mmCIF file of C-alpha atoms and ligand atoms in Angstrom:
data_model
loop_
_atom_site.group_PDB
_atom_site.id
_atom_site.type_symbol
_atom_site.label_atom_id
_atom_site.label_comp_id
_atom_site.label_asym_id
_atom_site.label_seq_id
_atom_site.Cartn_x
_atom_site.Cartn_y
_atom_site.Cartn_z
ATOM 1 C CA MET I 1420 47.266 -94.576 135.545
ATOM 2 C CA SER I 1421 50.762 -93.030 135.871
ATOM 3 C CA GLU I 1422 52.082 -92.084 139.326
ATOM 4 C CA ASP I 1423 51.970 -88.401 138.374
ATOM 5 C CA GLY I 1424 48.366 -88.775 137.179
ATOM 6 C CA LEU I 1425 47.383 -90.416 140.450
ATOM 7 C CA LYS I 1426 48.918 -87.587 142.504
ATOM 8 C CA LYS I 1427 46.701 -84.998 140.758
ATOM 9 C CA MET I 1428 43.608 -87.110 140.832
ATOM 10 C CA ILE I 1429 40.239 -85.845 142.066
ATOM 11 C CA ILE I 1430 38.055 -88.464 143.716
ATOM 12 C CA ALA I 1431 34.471 -87.661 144.734
ATOM 13 C CA ILE I 1432 32.702 -89.879 147.276
ATOM 14 C CA ASP I 1433 29.014 -89.344 148.025
ATOM 15 C CA GLY I 1434 26.439 -91.369 149.882
ATOM 16 C CA PRO I 1435 23.908 -91.513 152.723
ATOM 17 C CA ALA I 1436 24.608 -91.212 156.469
ATOM 18 C CA GLY I 1437 26.695 -93.928 158.055
ATOM 19 C CA ALA I 1438 27.928 -95.375 154.756
ATOM 20 C CA GLY I 1439 31.501 -94.925 155.993
ATOM 21 C CA LYS I 1440 32.433 -92.154 153.548
ATOM 22 C CA SER I 1441 34.812 -90.285 155.846
ATOM 23 C CA THR I 1442 36.656 -93.406 156.993
ATOM 24 C CA ILE I 1443 37.030 -94.727 153.473
ATOM 25 C CA ALA I 1444 37.897 -91.362 151.933
ATOM 26 C CA LYS I 1445 40.668 -90.945 154.517
ATOM 27 C CA MET I 1446 42.016 -94.463 153.879
ATOM 28 C CA VAL I 1447 41.977 -93.969 150.095
ATOM 29 C CA ALA I 1448 43.683 -90.576 150.481
ATOM 30 C CA ASP I 1449 46.416 -92.055 152.705
ATOM 31 C CA LYS I 1450 46.974 -94.934 150.310
ATOM 32 C CA LEU I 1451 47.329 -92.671 147.262
ATOM 33 C CA GLY I 1452 49.064 -89.770 149.026
ATOM 34 C CA LEU I 1453 46.156 -87.384 148.442
ATOM 35 C CA LYS I 1454 44.435 -84.831 150.687
ATOM 36 C CA HIS I 1455 41.143 -85.808 152.295
ATOM 37 C CA ILE I 1456 38.447 -83.156 152.531
ATOM 38 C CA ASP I 1457 35.422 -84.119 154.609
ATOM 39 C CA THR I 1458 32.776 -81.610 153.528
ATOM 40 C CA GLY I 1459 30.266 -82.898 156.093
ATOM 41 C CA ALA I 1460 32.657 -81.682 158.788
ATOM 42 C CA MET I 1461 32.329 -78.145 157.402
ATOM 43 C CA TYR I 1462 28.516 -78.190 157.682
ATOM 44 C CA ARG I 1463 28.865 -79.789 161.110
ATOM 45 C CA ALA I 1464 31.283 -77.107 162.343
ATOM 46 C CA LEU I 1465 28.866 -74.369 161.328
ATOM 47 C CA ALA I 1466 25.968 -76.222 162.999
ATOM 48 C CA LEU I 1467 28.066 -76.437 166.174
ATOM 49 C CA LYS I 1468 28.738 -72.710 166.157
ATOM 50 C CA ALA I 1469 25.037 -71.985 165.577
ATOM 51 C CA MET I 1470 24.133 -74.249 168.474
ATOM 52 C CA ARG I 1471 26.697 -72.692 170.812
ATOM 53 C CA GLU I 1472 25.391 -69.218 170.013
ATOM 54 C CA GLY I 1473 21.756 -70.289 170.246
ATOM 55 C CA LYS I 1474 21.036 -69.275 166.626
ATOM 56 C CA ASP I 1475 18.082 -70.318 164.497
ATOM 57 C CA CYS I 1476 19.477 -72.990 162.144
ATOM 58 C CA THR I 1477 16.773 -72.401 159.545
ATOM 59 C CA ASP I 1478 17.415 -68.681 159.024
ATOM 60 C CA GLY I 1479 19.698 -68.101 156.007
ATOM 61 C CA LYS I 1480 20.612 -64.516 156.942
ATOM 62 C CA VAL I 1481 21.572 -65.448 160.491
ATOM 63 C CA LEU I 1482 23.667 -68.372 159.260
ATOM 64 C CA ILE I 1483 25.439 -66.337 156.574
ATOM 65 C CA ASP I 1484 26.353 -63.768 159.205
ATOM 66 C CA LEU I 1485 27.611 -66.580 161.410
ATOM 67 C CA LEU I 1486 29.665 -68.079 158.570
ATOM 68 C CA SER I 1487 31.194 -64.687 157.757
ATOM 69 C CA ARG I 1488 32.435 -64.560 161.361
ATOM 70 C CA SER I 1489 33.787 -68.130 161.317
ATOM 71 C CA LYS I 1490 37.005 -69.736 160.235
ATOM 72 C CA ILE I 1491 36.578 -73.378 159.335
ATOM 73 C CA GLU I 1492 39.784 -75.283 158.570
ATOM 74 C CA ILE I 1493 40.516 -78.907 157.801
ATOM 75 C CA ARG I 1494 43.882 -80.475 158.601
ATOM 76 C CA ALA I 1495 43.793 -83.701 156.719
ATOM 77 C CA ASP I 1496 47.281 -84.512 155.542
ATOM 78 C CA ASN I 1497 49.041 -87.779 156.308
ATOM 79 C CA ARG I 1498 50.178 -86.506 159.709
ATOM 80 C CA CYS I 1499 46.596 -86.148 160.990
ATOM 81 C CA SER I 1500 44.655 -89.309 161.429
ATOM 82 C CA PRO I 1501 41.736 -88.897 161.718
ATOM 83 C CA ALA I 1502 41.407 -85.439 160.156
ATOM 84 C CA VAL I 1503 41.341 -82.442 162.480
ATOM 85 C CA ILE I 1504 38.595 -79.834 162.109
ATOM 86 C CA LEU I 1505 39.297 -76.388 163.472
ATOM 87 C CA LEU I 1506 36.532 -73.891 164.209
ATOM 88 C CA ASP I 1507 38.012 -70.453 164.851
ATOM 89 C CA GLY I 1508 41.256 -72.194 165.727
ATOM 90 C CA GLU I 1509 39.673 -74.674 168.190
ATOM 91 C CA ASP I 1510 39.835 -78.414 167.542
ATOM 92 C CA VAL I 1511 36.167 -79.486 167.342
ATOM 93 C CA SER I 1512 36.757 -82.854 165.607
ATOM 94 C CA GLY I 1513 35.033 -84.814 168.395
ATOM 95 C CA GLU I 1514 32.300 -82.354 169.271
ATOM 96 C CA ILE I 1515 30.940 -82.095 165.714
ATOM 97 C CA ARG I 1516 29.992 -85.816 165.848
ATOM 98 C CA LEU I 1517 27.681 -85.433 168.861
ATOM 99 C CA PRO I 1518 24.050 -86.538 168.401
ATOM 100 C CA GLU I 1519 22.802 -82.937 168.866
ATOM 101 C CA ILE I 1520 24.831 -81.929 165.821
ATOM 102 C CA ASN I 1521 23.558 -84.900 163.796
ATOM 103 C CA HIS I 1522 20.135 -83.460 164.419
ATOM 104 C CA LYS I 1523 20.933 -79.813 163.525
ATOM 105 C CA VAL I 1524 23.311 -80.257 160.611
ATOM 106 C CA SER I 1525 20.731 -81.091 157.940
ATOM 107 C CA GLN I 1526 18.838 -77.886 158.771
ATOM 108 C CA VAL I 1527 22.002 -75.864 158.237
ATOM 109 C CA ALA I 1528 22.864 -77.788 155.056
ATOM 110 C CA LYS I 1529 19.428 -77.045 153.598
ATOM 111 C CA VAL I 1530 20.009 -73.302 153.432
ATOM 112 C CA PRO I 1531 20.931 -72.370 149.805
ATOM 113 C CA GLU I 1532 23.132 -69.373 150.781
ATOM 114 C CA ILE I 1533 25.198 -71.580 153.069
ATOM 115 C CA ARG I 1534 25.608 -74.243 150.393
ATOM 116 C CA ARG I 1535 26.700 -71.610 147.879
ATOM 117 C CA GLU I 1536 29.450 -70.343 150.209
ATOM 118 C CA LEU I 1537 30.669 -73.749 151.351
ATOM 119 C CA VAL I 1538 30.657 -75.156 147.803
ATOM 120 C CA LYS I 1539 32.853 -72.203 146.771
ATOM 121 C CA LEU I 1540 35.255 -72.981 149.594
ATOM 122 C CA GLN I 1541 35.275 -76.684 148.735
ATOM 123 C CA ARG I 1542 36.127 -75.954 145.093
ATOM 124 C CA GLU I 1543 39.007 -73.744 146.209
ATOM 125 C CA LEU I 1544 40.296 -76.545 148.440
ATOM 126 C CA ALA I 1545 40.200 -78.963 145.500
ATOM 127 C CA ALA I 1546 41.827 -76.596 143.008
ATOM 128 C CA GLY I 1547 45.039 -78.126 141.735
ATOM 129 C CA GLY I 1548 43.795 -81.665 142.322
ATOM 130 C CA GLY I 1549 45.213 -84.388 144.509
ATOM 131 C CA VAL I 1550 42.113 -84.719 146.679
ATOM 132 C CA VAL I 1551 39.545 -87.176 147.905
ATOM 133 C CA MET I 1552 36.434 -85.213 148.827
ATOM 134 C CA ASP I 1553 33.406 -86.781 150.477
ATOM 135 C CA GLY I 1554 29.878 -85.486 151.048
ATOM 136 C CA ARG I 1555 26.457 -85.550 149.410
ATOM 137 C CA ASP I 1556 26.789 -83.379 146.275
ATOM 138 C CA ILE I 1557 30.471 -83.713 145.403
ATOM 139 C CA GLY I 1558 30.115 -85.709 142.181
ATOM 140 C CA THR I 1559 27.012 -83.806 141.075
ATOM 141 C CA ILE I 1560 27.571 -80.152 142.089
ATOM 142 C CA VAL I 1561 30.917 -79.427 143.738
ATOM 143 C CA LEU I 1562 33.290 -81.340 141.447
ATOM 144 C CA PRO I 1563 31.277 -82.655 138.480
ATOM 145 C CA GLY I 1564 34.525 -83.084 136.530
ATOM 146 C CA ALA I 1565 36.068 -85.437 139.140
ATOM 147 C CA ASP I 1566 38.217 -88.250 137.705
ATOM 148 C CA ILE I 1567 36.488 -90.934 139.768
ATOM 149 C CA LYS I 1568 33.086 -90.746 141.395
ATOM 150 C CA ILE I 1569 31.922 -93.253 143.964
ATOM 151 C CA TYR I 1570 28.449 -93.595 145.421
ATOM 152 C CA LEU I 1571 29.106 -95.389 148.688
ATOM 153 C CA THR I 1572 26.227 -97.019 150.496
ATOM 154 C CA ALA I 1573 25.227 -99.988 152.665
ATOM 155 C CA SER I 1574 21.963 -101.484 153.890
ATOM 156 C CA LEU I 1575 20.028 -99.290 156.334
ATOM 157 C CA GLU I 1576 20.562 -101.861 159.106
ATOM 158 C CA GLU I 1577 24.321 -101.838 158.620
ATOM 159 C CA ARG I 1578 24.536 -98.050 158.434
ATOM 160 C CA VAL I 1579 22.505 -97.745 161.647
ATOM 161 C CA ARG I 1580 24.682 -100.348 163.372
ATOM 162 C CA ARG I 1581 27.879 -98.543 162.360
ATOM 163 C CA ARG I 1582 26.563 -95.164 163.538
ATOM 164 C CA TYR I 1583 25.286 -96.680 166.808
ATOM 165 C CA HIS I 1584 28.695 -98.198 167.607
ATOM 166 C CA GLU I 1585 30.436 -94.939 166.703
ATOM 167 C CA LEU I 1586 28.192 -92.977 169.087
ATOM 168 C CA ILE I 1587 28.631 -95.496 171.908
ATOM 169 C CA GLN I 1588 32.409 -95.437 171.433
ATOM 170 C CA ARG I 1589 32.335 -91.664 171.695
ATOM 171 C CA GLY I 1590 30.483 -91.988 174.988
ATOM 172 C CA SER I 1591 27.122 -90.657 173.687
ATOM 173 C CA PRO I 1592 24.332 -92.755 175.199
ATOM 174 C CA THR I 1593 21.780 -93.742 172.554
ATOM 175 C CA SER I 1594 19.706 -96.707 171.394
ATOM 176 C CA LEU I 1595 19.526 -98.543 168.093
ATOM 177 C CA ALA I 1596 15.945 -97.304 167.607
ATOM 178 C CA GLU I 1597 16.908 -93.665 168.209
ATOM 179 C CA THR I 1598 19.955 -93.964 165.933
ATOM 180 C CA LYS I 1599 17.789 -95.463 163.198
ATOM 181 C CA LYS I 1600 15.300 -92.618 163.448
ATOM 182 C CA GLN I 1601 18.094 -90.050 163.170
ATOM 183 C CA VAL I 1602 19.697 -91.748 160.162
ATOM 184 C CA VAL I 1603 16.365 -92.137 158.337
ATOM 185 C CA ASP I 1604 15.299 -88.530 159.060
ATOM 186 C CA ARG I 1605 18.641 -87.080 157.994
ATOM 187 C CA ASP I 1606 18.728 -89.120 154.766
ATOM 188 C CA ARG I 1607 15.217 -87.990 153.930
ATOM 189 C CA GLY I 1608 16.156 -84.343 154.533
ATOM 190 C CA ASP I 1609 19.338 -84.688 152.469
ATOM 191 C CA ARG I 1610 17.527 -86.362 149.549
ATOM 192 C CA GLU I 1611 14.511 -84.076 149.500
ATOM 193 C CA ARG I 1612 16.113 -80.650 149.822
ATOM 194 C CA LYS I 1613 16.023 -78.433 146.729
ATOM 195 C CA THR I 1614 19.664 -77.282 146.707
ATOM 196 C CA GLY I 1615 22.443 -79.855 146.421
ATOM 197 C CA PRO I 1616 20.364 -82.924 147.327
ATOM 198 C CA LEU I 1617 21.972 -86.327 147.807
ATOM 199 C CA ARG I 1618 21.980 -87.968 144.358
ATOM 200 C CA MET I 1619 24.137 -90.506 142.622
ATOM 201 C CA ALA I 1620 25.940 -88.874 139.687
ATOM 202 C CA PRO I 1621 25.114 -90.709 136.438
ATOM 203 C CA ASP I 1622 28.809 -91.520 135.908
ATOM 204 C CA ALA I 1623 29.465 -92.690 139.499
ATOM 205 C CA PHE I 1624 30.395 -96.230 140.531
ATOM 206 C CA TYR I 1625 27.794 -97.677 142.899
ATOM 207 C CA LEU I 1626 29.512 -99.431 145.798
ATOM 208 C CA ASP I 1627 27.395 -101.351 148.295
ATOM 209 C CA THR I 1628 29.670 -101.918 151.282
ATOM 210 C CA THR I 1629 27.341 -104.155 153.304
ATOM 211 C CA GLY I 1630 29.464 -106.922 154.820
ATOM 212 C CA LEU I 1631 32.763 -105.519 153.517
ATOM 213 C CA THR I 1632 35.636 -104.357 155.728
ATOM 214 C CA PRO I 1633 37.064 -100.826 155.319
ATOM 215 C CA GLU I 1634 40.233 -102.411 153.878
ATOM 216 C CA GLU I 1635 38.237 -104.314 151.229
ATOM 217 C CA ILE I 1636 36.305 -101.190 150.224
ATOM 218 C CA THR I 1637 39.469 -99.084 150.075
ATOM 219 C CA ALA I 1638 41.179 -101.705 147.905
ATOM 220 C CA LYS I 1639 38.247 -101.672 145.466
ATOM 221 C CA ILE I 1640 38.403 -97.882 145.096
ATOM 222 C CA VAL I 1641 42.199 -97.820 144.746
ATOM 223 C CA ARG I 1642 41.884 -100.456 141.991
ATOM 224 C CA LEU I 1643 39.357 -98.247 140.152
ATOM 225 C CA CYS I 1644 41.757 -95.299 140.444
ATOM 226 C CA ASP I 1645 44.679 -97.370 139.134
ATOM 227 C CA GLU I 1646 42.566 -98.337 136.162
ATOM 228 C CA GLY I 1647 41.772 -94.645 135.640
ATOM 229 C CA GLY I 1648 38.046 -94.980 136.343
HETATM 230 O O1 CDP F 133 29.110 -88.966 158.489
HETATM 231 P P1 CDP F 133 27.732 -88.814 157.939
HETATM 232 O O2 CDP F 133 27.535 -89.483 156.620
HETATM 233 O O3 CDP F 133 26.665 -89.145 158.912
HETATM 234 O O4 CDP F 133 27.497 -87.255 157.696
HETATM 235 P P2 CDP F 133 28.483 -86.150 157.187
HETATM 236 O O5 CDP F 133 29.132 -86.561 155.912
HETATM 237 O O6 CDP F 133 29.351 -85.712 158.302
HETATM 238 O O7 CDP F 133 27.445 -84.980 156.828
HETATM 239 C C1 CDP F 133 26.620 -84.416 157.815
HETATM 240 C C2 CDP F 133 25.496 -83.663 157.138
HETATM 241 O O8 CDP F 133 26.039 -82.555 156.434
HETATM 242 C C3 CDP F 133 24.684 -84.433 156.113
HETATM 243 O O9 CDP F 133 23.632 -85.153 156.689
HETATM 244 C C4 CDP F 133 24.180 -83.324 155.202
HETATM 245 O O10 CDP F 133 23.009 -82.740 155.715
HETATM 246 C C5 CDP F 133 25.305 -82.298 155.256
HETATM 247 N N1 CDP F 133 26.190 -82.369 154.085
HETATM 248 C C6 CDP F 133 25.758 -81.795 152.925
HETATM 249 O O11 CDP F 133 24.645 -81.312 152.863
HETATM 250 N N2 CDP F 133 26.563 -81.739 151.820
HETATM 251 C C7 CDP F 133 27.787 -82.271 151.869
HETATM 252 N N3 CDP F 133 28.574 -82.176 150.788
HETATM 253 C C8 CDP F 133 28.237 -82.897 153.031
HETATM 254 C C9 CDP F 133 27.404 -82.963 154.147
#
């Protein structure tokens, strides 16, 4: 693909929890000079606000009111590594990865009104192209016309191991068994919900990353982009 074509490209990356979507999406974006938009961070930021205000995460009306009073921004250009998530101007990039949020976020993401609003916002962010967007429904719902779609996954054991190490590094005490339960529960919730469930788009490339390094995975995706999908 031409350099100009690559700069306008839209890349959608979906997959289950702990597949490494955010890390890989960021690396691909940096390599190709594109913007990275981590849509999970948007759901997480709203879950954090709901938790701070003691709101019921299953009540659509309450959450819509909360969202209408929230400003969620993503700073994900080449100067920010990793991406910075701002909630009402506050940097919550670390806090949104806490285990309590892992637990609440799928409840928030299940609410159709919330998905409708956040999908709208995500499409606006991708307008004009030049983005790598990662999430659960990007290739199927948010950007079905994306130039390249990737379904990124890894074995359950590897995804649990990666998430466990991430949590330990962040200073959140947990166990492998507890991490596994959280990953399995969240995947089930994400796959079984009615609106925007986790699905592989029929025209997506299936990439099993078990045993591969982030650099190897990134190189594979960049090669697909160079070839134009
Ligand atoms: O990093 P990890 O794969 O664990 O999760 P994430 O991408 O940060 O997403 C957190 C949660 O947000 C998911 O478990 C989904 O419930 C929700 N989500 C979603 O519903 N749709 C998206 N496009 C992105 C995330």
